[in-house]
PDB file of C-alpha atoms in Angstrom:
ATOM      1  CA  MET A  13      77.844 157.105 107.630  1.00 48.00           C
ATOM      2  CA  ILE A  14      77.962 154.556 105.498  1.00 45.00           C
ATOM      3  CA  ALA A  15      80.517 155.056 102.797  1.00 52.00           C
ATOM      4  CA  PRO A  16      78.976 154.334  98.716  1.00 60.00           C
ATOM      5  CA  ASP A  17      80.283 150.812  97.603  1.00 58.00           C
ATOM      6  CA  THR A  18      80.813 152.329  93.876  1.00 76.00           C
ATOM      7  CA  ILE A  19      83.938 151.141  91.728  1.00 81.00           C
ATOM      8  CA  ALA A  20      84.524 155.071  91.668  1.00 83.00           C
ATOM      9  CA  PHE A  21      84.494 155.583  95.462  1.00 85.00           C
ATOM     10  CA  ARG A  22      86.443 152.613  95.724  1.00 86.00           C
ATOM     11  CA  ARG A  23      89.000 154.386  92.670  1.00 88.00           C
ATOM     12  CA  ALA A  24      88.407 157.340  93.960  1.00 87.00           C
ATOM     13  CA  LEU A  25      89.303 156.559  97.603  1.00 85.00           C
ATOM     14  CA  ALA A  26      92.413 154.169  96.450  1.00 87.00           C
ATOM     15  CA  LEU A  27      93.642 157.765  94.655  1.00 85.00           C
ATOM     16  CA  VAL A  28      93.304 160.067  97.342  1.00 82.00           C
ATOM     17  CA  ASP A  29      95.084 157.900  99.564  1.00 78.00           C
ATOM     18  CA  ALA A  30      98.145 157.296  97.110  1.00 75.00           C
ATOM     19  CA  GLY A  31      98.225 161.364  97.092  1.00 73.00           C
ATOM     20  CA  ASN A  32      96.777 161.828  93.364  1.00 81.00           C
ATOM     21  CA  PHE A  33      93.923 164.263  94.092  1.00 84.00           C
ATOM     22  CA  PRO A  34      93.212 165.770  90.832  1.00 87.00           C
ATOM     23  CA  ALA A  35      92.371 162.209  89.142  1.00 89.00           C
ATOM     24  CA  ALA A  36      90.457 161.785  92.237  1.00 89.00           C
ATOM     25  CA  ILE A  37      87.842 164.110  91.356  1.00 91.00           C
ATOM     26  CA  GLU A  38      86.903 163.016  88.450  1.00 91.00           C
ATOM     27  CA  PRO A  39      85.392 159.245  89.834  1.00 90.00           C
ATOM     28  CA  LEU A  40      83.614 160.790  92.661  1.00 92.00           C
ATOM     29  CA  ARG A  41      81.782 163.568  90.362  1.00 92.00           C
ATOM     30  CA  ASP A  42      80.725 160.662  89.201  1.00 89.00           C
ATOM     31  CA  VAL A  43      79.438 158.900  92.374  1.00 89.00           C
ATOM     32  CA  LEU A  44      77.753 161.819  93.103  1.00 91.00           C
ATOM     33  CA  THR A  45      76.147 162.086  90.010  1.00 91.00           C
ATOM     34  CA  ALA A  46      74.725 158.917  90.721  1.00 89.00           C
ATOM     35  CA  ASP A  47      74.150 159.625  94.416  1.00 89.00           C
ATOM     36  CA  PRO A  48      73.479 163.764  95.117  1.00 91.00           C
ATOM     37  CA  GLN A  49      72.924 162.827  98.989  1.00 91.00           C
ATOM     38  CA  SER A  50      76.965 161.176 100.013  1.00 91.00           C
ATOM     39  CA  ALA A  51      77.882 162.680 102.539  1.00 92.00           C
ATOM     40  CA  GLU A  52      81.221 160.903 102.135  1.00 92.00           C
ATOM     41  CA  ALA A  53      81.985 161.587  98.781  1.00 92.00           C
ATOM     42  CA  HIS A  54      81.324 165.428  99.016  1.00 94.00           C
ATOM     43  CA  LEU A  55      83.697 165.368 101.771  1.00 94.00           C
ATOM     44  CA  LEU A  56      86.486 163.412  99.911  1.00 93.00           C
ATOM     45  CA  LEU A  57      86.143 166.150  97.012  1.00 93.00           C
ATOM     46  CA  ALA A  58      86.257 169.226  99.282  1.00 94.00           C
ATOM     47  CA  ILE A  59      89.234 167.321 100.913  1.00 92.00           C
ATOM     48  CA  CYS A  60      90.970 166.747  96.607  1.00 91.00           C
ATOM     49  CA  LEU A  61      89.889 170.252  95.541  1.00 92.00           C
ATOM     50  CA  ARG A  62      91.519 171.893  99.446  1.00 89.00           C
ATOM     51  CA  MET A  63      94.645 170.226  98.263  1.00 84.00           C
ATOM     52  CA  GLN A  64      94.693 171.599  94.694  1.00 83.00           C
ATOM     53  CA  ASN A  65      94.133 175.307  96.123  1.00 81.00           C
ATOM     54  CA  ARG A  66      90.615 174.966  95.397  1.00 89.00           C
ATOM     55  CA  ILE A  67      89.225 176.544  98.350  1.00 90.00           C
ATOM     56  CA  VAL A  68      86.184 178.250  97.345  1.00 93.00           C
ATOM     57  CA  GLY A  69      85.193 174.374  96.276  1.00 94.00           C
ATOM     58  CA  ALA A  70      85.823 172.924  98.878  1.00 94.00           C
ATOM     59  CA  LEU A  71      84.258 174.773 101.347  1.00 95.00           C
ATOM     60  CA  TYR A  72      81.076 174.509  99.442  1.00 95.00           C
ATOM     61  CA  GLU A  73      81.382 171.189  99.533  1.00 95.00           C
ATOM     62  CA  ALA A  74      82.133 170.266 103.007  1.00 95.00           C
ATOM     63  CA  GLU A  75      79.105 172.698 103.827  1.00 95.00           C
ATOM     64  CA  GLN A  76      77.117 169.966 101.301  1.00 95.00           C
ATOM     65  CA  ALA A  77      78.125 166.697 103.746  1.00 95.00           C
ATOM     66  CA  ILE A  78      77.556 168.879 106.196  1.00 96.00           C
ATOM     67  CA  ALA A  79      73.841 169.703 104.995  1.00 95.00           C
ATOM     68  CA  ILE A  80      73.271 165.846 104.328  1.00 94.00           C
ATOM     69  CA  GLU A  81      75.088 164.410 108.007  1.00 94.00           C
ATOM     70  CA  PRO A  82      75.299 167.444 110.250  1.00 94.00           C
ATOM     71  CA  THR A  83      77.140 165.360 112.944  1.00 93.00           C
ATOM     72  CA  LEU A  84      80.312 163.763 110.671  1.00 93.00           C
ATOM     73  CA  ALA A  85      82.973 165.536 112.813  1.00 92.00           C
ATOM     74  CA  ALA A  86      85.055 165.394 109.286  1.00 91.00           C
ATOM     75  CA  ALA A  87      83.843 167.419 107.424  1.00 94.00           C
ATOM     76  CA  HIS A  88      83.370 170.285 109.792  1.00 94.00           C
ATOM     77  CA  LEU A  89      87.140 169.382 110.052  1.00 91.00           C
ATOM     78  CA  GLU A  90      87.602 170.078 106.448  1.00 93.00           C
ATOM     79  CA  ARG A  91      85.418 173.064 106.501  1.00 94.00           C
ATOM     80  CA  ALA A  92      87.230 174.887 109.161  1.00 92.00           C
ATOM     81  CA  GLN A  93      90.742 174.227 107.316  1.00 88.00           C
ATOM     82  CA  SER A  94      89.086 175.826 104.279  1.00 92.00           C
ATOM     83  CA  LEU A  95      88.055 178.416 106.152  1.00 91.00           C
ATOM     84  CA  PHE A  96      91.626 178.830 107.415  1.00 86.00           C
ATOM     85  CA  LEU A  97      93.150 179.375 104.481  1.00 84.00           C
ATOM     86  CA  GLN A  98      90.293 181.584 103.931  1.00 85.00           C
ATOM     87  CA  GLN A  99      91.712 183.682 106.976  1.00 82.00           C
ATOM     88  CA  ARG A 100      88.465 184.031 108.342  1.00 87.00           C
ATOM     89  CA  ARG A 101      89.659 183.333 111.831  1.00 84.00           C
ATOM     90  CA  ARG A 102      86.449 183.338 114.000  1.00 87.00           C
ATOM     91  CA  ASP A 103      84.487 180.857 111.279  1.00 92.00           C
ATOM     92  CA  THR A 104      87.759 178.873 111.497  1.00 90.00           C
ATOM     93  CA  MET A 105      87.500 178.480 115.259  1.00 89.00           C
ATOM     94  CA  ALA A 106      84.057 177.680 115.449  1.00 92.00           C
ATOM     95  CA  ALA A 107      84.141 174.700 113.272  1.00 92.00           C
ATOM     96  CA  ILE A 108      86.755 173.563 114.494  1.00 91.00           C
ATOM     97  CA  ASP A 109      84.896 173.582 118.242  1.00 91.00           C
ATOM     98  CA  GLU A 110      81.857 171.791 116.178  1.00 93.00           C
ATOM     99  CA  ALA A 111      84.031 168.856 115.245  1.00 92.00           C
ATOM    100  CA  ILE A 112      85.897 168.359 117.879  1.00 92.00           C
ATOM    101  CA  ALA A 113      83.025 168.257 120.516  1.00 93.00           C
ATOM    102  CA  LEU A 114      81.576 165.639 117.806  1.00 93.00           C
ATOM    103  CA  ALA A 115      85.437 164.116 118.395  1.00 90.00           C
ATOM    104  CA  PRO A 116      87.025 165.307 121.125  1.00 91.00           C
ATOM    105  CA  HIS A 117      89.903 162.314 120.734  1.00 90.00           C
ATOM    106  CA  HIS A 118      90.606 163.698 117.223  1.00 87.00           C
ATOM    107  CA  ALA A 119      94.045 164.298 116.563  1.00 90.00           C
ATOM    108  CA  VAL A 120      94.091 166.745 113.605  1.00 87.00           C
ATOM    109  CA  ALA A 121      91.489 169.143 114.935  1.00 89.00           C
ATOM    110  CA  HIS A 122      93.094 169.345 117.391  1.00 91.00           C
ATOM    111  CA  LEU A 123      95.956 170.259 115.464  1.00 89.00           C
ATOM    112  CA  VAL A 124      94.465 172.506 113.351  1.00 86.00           C
ATOM    113  CA  ARG A 125      93.165 174.295 116.637  1.00 89.00           C
ATOM    114  CA  ALA A 126      97.047 175.175 117.466  1.00 89.00           C
ATOM    115  CA  ARG A 127      97.413 176.699 114.171  1.00 84.00           C
ATOM    116  CA  LEU A 128      95.065 178.982 114.689  1.00 84.00           C
ATOM    117  CA  LEU A 129      95.708 179.629 117.769  1.00 84.00           C
ATOM    118  CA  ARG A 130      99.599 180.475 116.864  1.00 80.00           C
ATOM    119  CA  ALA A 131      98.294 182.663 113.533  1.00 76.00           C
ATOM    120  CA  ALA A 132      96.551 185.041 116.365  1.00 76.00           C
ATOM    121  CA  GLY A 133      99.318 185.388 118.323  1.00 74.00           C
ATOM    122  CA  ARG A 134      98.177 182.886 121.313  1.00 81.00           C
ATOM    123  CA  GLU A 135     100.721 180.968 121.974  1.00 79.00           C
ATOM    124  CA  LYS A 136     100.174 179.232 125.467  1.00 83.00           C
ATOM    125  CA  GLU A 137      96.434 178.301 124.094  1.00 87.00           C
ATOM    126  CA  ALA A 138      98.232 177.121 121.055  1.00 87.00           C
ATOM    127  CA  ALA A 139     101.052 174.593 122.709  1.00 87.00           C
ATOM    128  CA  ASP A 140      98.090 173.508 125.056  1.00 90.00           C
ATOM    129  CA  SER A 141      96.234 172.634 121.967  1.00 91.00           C
ATOM    130  CA  LEU A 142      99.320 171.368 120.224  1.00 90.00           C
ATOM    131  CA  ASP A 143     100.356 169.204 123.194  1.00 90.00           C
ATOM    132  CA  LEU A 144      96.790 167.371 123.372  1.00 92.00           C
ATOM    133  CA  ALA A 145      97.398 166.486 119.443  1.00 92.00           C
ATOM    134  CA  LEU A 146     100.548 164.720 119.957  1.00 89.00           C
ATOM    135  CA  GLU A 147      98.891 162.929 122.798  1.00 91.00           C
ATOM    136  CA  LEU A 148      96.228 161.523 120.963  1.00 92.00           C
ATOM    137  CA  ALA A 149      99.059 160.857 118.199  1.00 90.00           C
ATOM    138  CA  PRO A 150     102.162 161.476 119.168  1.00 88.00           C
ATOM    139  CA  SER A 151     104.020 160.103 115.638  1.00 87.00           C
ATOM    140  CA  THR A 152     101.737 161.973 113.422  1.00 89.00           C
ATOM    141  CA  PRO A 153     104.066 163.493 111.503  1.00 91.00           C
ATOM    142  CA  ALA A 154     101.538 167.050 110.423  1.00 89.00           C
ATOM    143  CA  ILE A 155     101.408 166.986 114.554  1.00 90.00           C
ATOM    144  CA  LEU A 156     105.370 167.333 115.389  1.00 92.00           C
ATOM    145  CA  ALA A 157     105.722 169.022 112.208  1.00 91.00           C
ATOM    146  CA  GLU A 158     103.628 171.892 113.887  1.00 90.00           C
ATOM    147  CA  ARG A 159     105.815 171.832 116.703  1.00 90.00           C
ATOM    148  CA  GLY A 160     108.851 172.492 114.563  1.00 92.00           C
ATOM    149  CA  HIS A 161     106.692 175.360 113.089  1.00 89.00           C
ATOM    150  CA  ALA A 162     106.047 177.006 116.737  1.00 88.00           C
ATOM    151  CA  ALA A 163     109.575 176.845 118.109  1.00 89.00           C
ATOM    152  CA  VAL A 164     110.832 178.404 114.642  1.00 87.00           C
ATOM    153  CA  ALA A 165     108.835 181.144 115.413  1.00 81.00           C
ATOM    154  CA  ALA A 166     109.386 180.777 119.089  1.00 80.00           C
ATOM    155  CA  GLY A 167     113.135 181.085 118.070  1.00 81.00           C
ATOM    156  CA  ASP A 168     114.223 177.850 119.743  1.00 87.00           C
ATOM    157  CA  MET A 169     115.899 176.356 116.685  1.00 91.00           C
ATOM    158  CA  ALA A 170     116.993 173.023 119.451  1.00 93.00           C
ATOM    159  CA  ALA A 171     113.669 172.667 119.599  1.00 92.00           C
ATOM    160  CA  ALA A 172     112.642 173.322 116.072  1.00 93.00           C
ATOM    161  CA  GLU A 173     115.681 170.568 115.254  1.00 94.00           C
ATOM    162  CA  ALA A 174     114.633 167.716 117.129  1.00 94.00           C
ATOM    163  CA  ALA A 175     110.709 168.274 115.813  1.00 93.00           C
ATOM    164  CA  ALA A 176     112.045 168.474 112.087  1.00 94.00           C
ATOM    165  CA  ARG A 177     113.872 165.125 113.074  1.00 95.00           C
ATOM    166  CA  ALA A 178     111.558 163.474 114.451  1.00 94.00           C
ATOM    167  CA  VAL A 179     108.998 163.852 111.746  1.00 93.00           C
ATOM    168  CA  LEU A 180     111.895 162.765 108.749  1.00 93.00           C
ATOM    169  CA  SER A 181     112.861 159.692 110.497  1.00 94.00           C
ATOM    170  CA  ILE A 182     108.532 158.901 109.894  1.00 92.00           C
ATOM    171  CA  ALA A 183     108.113 160.519 106.398  1.00 90.00           C
ATOM    172  CA  PRO A 184     112.068 161.553 105.212  1.00 91.00           C
ATOM    173  CA  ASP A 185     110.278 163.138 102.417  1.00 89.00           C
ATOM    174  CA  HIS A 186     107.752 165.020 104.555  1.00 91.00           C
ATOM    175  CA  PRO A 187     107.577 168.936 103.058  1.00 91.00           C
ATOM    176  CA  ASP A 188     107.015 170.558 106.621  1.00 91.00           C
ATOM    177  CA  GLY A 189     109.754 168.905 108.300  1.00 94.00           C
ATOM    178  CA  LEU A 190     112.174 169.986 105.172  1.00 95.00           C
ATOM    179  CA  VAL A 191     111.112 173.246 106.066  1.00 94.00           C
ATOM    180  CA  VAL A 192     111.811 173.350 109.355  1.00 95.00           C
ATOM    181  CA  MET A 193     114.553 171.647 109.198  1.00 95.00           C
ATOM    182  CA  GLY A 194     115.779 174.255 106.442  1.00 94.00           C
ATOM    183  CA  HIS A 195     114.923 177.109 109.008  1.00 92.00           C
ATOM    184  CA  VAL A 196     117.136 175.468 111.921  1.00 93.00           C
ATOM    185  CA  ALA A 197     120.176 176.010 108.560  1.00 93.00           C
ATOM    186  CA  LEU A 198     119.374 179.495 107.683  1.00 87.00           C
ATOM    187  CA  ALA A 199     119.794 180.142 111.569  1.00 85.00           C
ATOM    188  CA  ALA A 200     122.889 178.382 111.836  1.00 87.00           C
ATOM    189  CA  GLY A 201     124.093 180.406 108.474  1.00 82.00           C
ATOM    190  CA  ASP A 202     124.168 177.564 106.090  1.00 88.00           C
ATOM    191  CA  GLY A 203     121.891 179.329 103.178  1.00 83.00           C
ATOM    192  CA  GLU A 204     122.757 176.818 100.813  1.00 87.00           C
ATOM    193  CA  GLU A 205     121.412 173.906 103.129  1.00 92.00           C
ATOM    194  CA  ALA A 206     117.916 176.180 103.561  1.00 91.00           C
ATOM    195  CA  LEU A 207     117.969 176.475  99.890  1.00 88.00           C
ATOM    196  CA  ARG A 208     118.504 172.970  99.198  1.00 91.00           C
ATOM    197  CA  LEU A 209     115.752 171.490 101.567  1.00 93.00           C
ATOM    198  CA  ALA A 210     113.199 174.467 100.420  1.00 90.00           C
ATOM    199  CA  LEU A 211     113.969 172.806  96.800  1.00 88.00           C
ATOM    200  CA  ALA A 212     113.253 169.468  97.929  1.00 91.00           C
ATOM    201  CA  ALA A 213     110.164 170.532 100.156  1.00 90.00           C
ATOM    202  CA  LEU A 214     109.318 172.203  96.873  1.00 84.00           C
ATOM    203  CA  HIS A 215     109.686 169.116  94.735  1.00 83.00           C
ATOM    204  CA  ALA A 216     107.538 167.094  97.317  1.00 80.00           C
ATOM    205  CA  ALA A 217     104.964 169.867  97.380  1.00 77.00           C
ATOM    206  CA  PRO A 218     104.867 172.077  94.501  1.00 73.00           C
ATOM    207  CA  SER A 219     102.351 174.282  96.075  1.00 66.00           C
ATOM    208  CA  ASP A 220     103.614 174.632  99.935  1.00 76.00           C
ATOM    209  CA  VAL A 221     103.707 178.227 101.028  1.00 75.00           C
ATOM    210  CA  ASP A 222     106.118 177.808 104.022  1.00 83.00           C
ATOM    211  CA  ALA A 223     108.272 175.928 101.416  1.00 86.00           C
ATOM    212  CA  LEU A 224     108.379 179.539  99.344  1.00 80.00           C
ATOM    213  CA  ALA A 225     108.925 181.436 101.928  1.00 79.00           C
ATOM    214  CA  LEU A 226     111.853 179.610 103.052  1.00 85.00           C
ATOM    215  CA  LEU A 227     113.098 179.739  99.646  1.00 83.00           C
ATOM    216  CA  ALA A 228     112.437 183.603  99.599  1.00 77.00           C
ATOM    217  CA  ALA A 229     114.622 183.539 102.862  1.00 78.00           C
ATOM    218  CA  ALA A 230     117.452 181.831 101.653  1.00 81.00           C
ATOM    219  CA  LYS A 231     117.917 183.569  98.948  1.00 76.00           C
ATOM    220  CA  MET A 232     117.643 186.823 100.300  1.00 72.00           C
ATOM    221  CA  ARG A 233     120.357 185.583 102.730  1.00 71.00           C
ATOM    222  CA  ARG A 234     122.759 186.031  99.599  1.00 67.00           C
ATOM    223  CA  ASN A 235     122.716 189.745  99.603  1.00 62.00           C
ATOM    224  CA  ILE A 236     123.972 192.135 102.239  1.00 59.00           C
ATOM    225  CA  LEU A 237     120.237 193.925 102.861  1.00 59.00           C
ATOM    226  CA  GLY A 238     118.856 190.974 102.822  1.00 58.00           C
ATOM    227  CA  GLY A 239     121.168 189.418 105.253  1.00 59.00           C
ATOM    228  CA  LEU A 240     121.224 192.395 107.717  1.00 63.00           C
ATOM    229  CA  TRP A 241     117.561 192.234 108.175  1.00 62.00           C
ATOM    230  CA  TRP A 242     116.906 189.003 108.372  1.00 62.00           C
ATOM    231  CA  ARG A 243     118.991 188.972 111.488  1.00 65.00           C
ATOM    232  CA  TRP A 244     117.621 191.507 112.619  1.00 68.00           C
ATOM    233  CA  ASN A 245     114.059 189.701 112.698  1.00 67.00           C
ATOM    234  CA  ARG A 246     115.654 186.568 113.624  1.00 63.00           C
ATOM    235  CA  LEU A 247     116.705 189.365 117.065  1.00 67.00           C
ATOM    236  CA  LEU A 248     113.101 190.474 117.719  1.00 66.00           C
ATOM    237  CA  VAL A 249     111.683 187.075 117.260  1.00 61.00           C
ATOM    238  CA  LYS A 250     113.844 185.951 119.820  1.00 63.00           C
ATOM    239  CA  LEU A 251     113.603 188.478 122.142  1.00 65.00           C
ATOM    240  CA  GLY A 252     109.769 188.164 121.876  1.00 63.00           C
ATOM    241  CA  GLU A 253     107.358 191.007 121.581  1.00 63.00           C
ATOM    242  CA  ALA A 254     107.707 193.108 124.553  1.00 71.00           C
ATOM    243  CA  ARG A 255     111.592 192.593 125.054  1.00 73.00           C
ATOM    244  CA  ALA A 256     112.136 193.801 121.516  1.00 71.00           C
ATOM    245  CA  ILE A 257     109.673 197.860 121.798  1.00 76.00           C
ATOM    246  CA  TYR A 258     112.347 198.148 124.342  1.00 78.00           C
ATOM    247  CA  LEU A 259     115.078 197.472 122.192  1.00 76.00           C
ATOM    248  CA  ILE A 260     113.468 199.857 119.489  1.00 76.00           C
ATOM    249  CA  VAL A 261     112.600 202.225 122.021  1.00 80.00           C
ATOM    250  CA  ALA A 262     116.209 202.277 123.410  1.00 83.00           C
ATOM    251  CA  ILE A 263     117.584 202.722 120.094  1.00 80.00           C
ATOM    252  CA  TRP A 264     115.879 205.744 119.523  1.00 80.00           C
ATOM    253  CA  VAL A 265     116.317 206.731 122.744  1.00 82.00           C
ATOM    254  CA  ILE A 266     120.291 206.598 121.759  1.00 83.00           C
ATOM    255  CA  TYR A 267     119.704 208.305 118.401  1.00 77.00           C
ATOM    256  CA  ARG A 268     118.680 211.202 120.158  1.00 79.00           C
ATOM    257  CA  TRP A 269     121.552 211.216 122.694  1.00 82.00           C
ATOM    258  CA  LEU A 270     124.064 211.060 119.920  1.00 79.00           C
ATOM    259  CA  SER A 271     122.140 213.891 118.101  1.00 78.00           C
ATOM    260  CA  LEU A 272     122.449 216.200 121.508  1.00 77.00           C
ATOM    261  CA  ALA A 273     125.735 214.821 121.997  1.00 79.00           C
ATOM    262  CA  ALA A 274     126.852 216.305 118.898  1.00 74.00           C
ATOM    263  CA  ASP A 275     125.218 219.667 119.235  1.00 73.00           C
ATOM    264  CA  ASP A 276     126.304 220.061 122.337  1.00 71.00           C
ATOM    265  CA  ALA A 277     129.885 219.231 121.720  1.00 74.00           C
ATOM    266  CA  GLY A 278     129.640 221.779 118.253  1.00 73.00           C
ATOM    267  CA  ALA A 279     129.674 219.394 115.189  1.00 72.00           C
ATOM    268  CA  PRO A 280     128.937 219.725 112.134  1.00 76.00           C
ATOM    269  CA  ALA A 281     126.098 220.166 111.209  1.00 73.00           C
ATOM    270  CA  ILE A 282     126.862 217.418 108.873  1.00 77.00           C
ATOM    271  CA  ALA A 283     127.421 214.840 111.435  1.00 72.00           C
ATOM    272  CA  SER A 284     123.988 215.418 112.483  1.00 72.00           C
ATOM    273  CA  THR A 285     122.927 215.392 108.814  1.00 78.00           C
ATOM    274  CA  LEU A 286     124.581 212.176 108.834  1.00 78.00           C
ATOM    275  CA  LEU A 287     122.908 210.985 111.628  1.00 75.00           C
ATOM    276  CA  THR A 288     119.410 211.672 111.276  1.00 78.00           C
ATOM    277  CA  VAL A 289     120.286 209.856 107.536  1.00 79.00           C
ATOM    278  CA  ALA A 290     121.120 206.506 109.391  1.00 77.00           C
ATOM    279  CA  TYR A 291     118.303 206.503 112.048  1.00 73.00           C
ATOM    280  CA  LEU A 292     115.894 207.143 108.897  1.00 77.00           C
ATOM    281  CA  GLY A 293     117.349 204.748 106.608  1.00 73.00           C
ATOM    282  CA  PHE A 294     117.300 201.747 109.638  1.00 70.00           C
ATOM    283  CA  VAL A 295     113.805 202.663 110.007  1.00 70.00           C
ATOM    284  CA  LEU A 296     112.691 202.747 106.553  1.00 71.00           C
ATOM    285  CA  TYR A 297     114.458 199.757 105.815  1.00 65.00           C
ATOM    286  CA  THR A 298     112.944 197.755 108.520  1.00 66.00           C
ATOM    287  CA  MET A 299     109.388 199.263 107.770  1.00 65.00           C
ATOM    288  CA  SER A 300     109.790 198.083 104.085  1.00 65.00           C
ATOM    289  CA  ALA A 301     112.019 194.870 104.197  1.00 61.00           C
ATOM    290  CA  GLN A 302     109.063 192.860 104.794  1.00 63.00           C
ATOM    291  CA  THR A 303     107.611 193.858 101.451  1.00 69.00           C
ATOM    292  CA  ILE A 304     110.576 192.748  99.488  1.00 64.00           C
ATOM    293  CA  VAL A 305     110.564 189.071 101.523  1.00 62.00           C
ATOM    294  CA  ASP A 306     106.750 189.202 100.071  1.00 64.00           C
ATOM    295  CA  ARG A 307     107.847 190.096  96.206  1.00 68.00           C
ATOM    296  CA  LEU A 308     110.182 187.444  96.597  1.00 61.00           C
ATOM    297  CA  ILE A 309     107.574 185.073  97.838  1.00 59.00           C
ATOM    298  CA  ARG A 310     105.533 185.930  95.194  1.00 65.00           C
ATOM    299  CA  ARG A 311     107.999 185.844  92.600  1.00 66.00           C
ATOM    300  CA  GLU A 312     108.943 182.148  93.497  1.00 59.00           C
ATOM    301  CA  ARG A 313     105.178 181.185  93.771  1.00 59.00           C
ATOM    302  CA  ALA A 314     105.155 182.845  89.816  1.00 63.00           C
ATOM    303  CA  LYS A 315     107.786 180.320  89.292  1.00 60.00           C
ATOM    304  CA  VAL A 316     106.647 177.387  91.164  1.00 52.00           C
ATOM    305  CA  ARG A 317     103.285 177.329  89.631  1.00 50.00           C
ATOM    306  CA  LEU A 318     105.010 176.532  86.020  1.00 46.00           C
ATOM    307  CA  ASN A 319     105.551 173.096  87.787  1.00 48.00           C
ATOM    308  CA  PRO A 320     102.518 170.561  86.041  1.00 44.00           C
ATOM    309  CA  ALA A 321     102.145 169.582  89.525  1.00 43.00           C
ATOM    310  CA  PHE A 322     101.517 172.766  90.954  1.00 39.00           C
TER     311      PHE A 322
END
């Protein structure tokens, strides 16, 4: 593939390298007006659109690049990233596999594959893909940050902190590095530091969903009920799925045992009623707290949309 050697394309490429994705769109459209068969321009335009969360347009441009040049691995990878954001997991995996088949040593392709597998709960396969990505590009901040996110999900805050520090030593303002470090601070009980790091990440990347989630979590920790749910949720994450199920079953058994014991002891009816109310309150709060968090994230996102850089 030969990139178009025009003033407009070179200007667009410089803008993309500088992270100014919105400004790169117009010169790229000028390139495509003059040469609609430029796969490189379609690919670069897809990247710019995705970075602005214009996913439908990004997917279209990536597919245009593939139609023009089917062996362009970067276009298949870009298509996979747009499909991933649309939560089309099966299509995403097929696109990633195609990109890796065309370019087996493309570290970012293995990174995207690791993210998808982790989102699907396939932790072992995700770890293998991430290890391969790190082997191919050991100093890439995005790959190191993904290791940090995986460690946070697994409840391993020591590994998460090590990954975050590695990211921030390379790129001090990297949003993912700041977010992972924010989760470490939150786990250590330092809600104010987590809040500061979330805001710093949003300053660097105003539309970063992980930063918004951290901001909502930090704010939720400020109230008693939110803090209790957060600690309960972290406990379940640390236990893992199987042991978490055992714990929930054990809580139900204890509730039933206390109810029967109260009846056998001839306790007043109010005691049994209060016990039932407490258990049902625990169940309902556990079920509804995630909805509360989601609403907080949507509220923060609405505020962030007011930022001109969004």
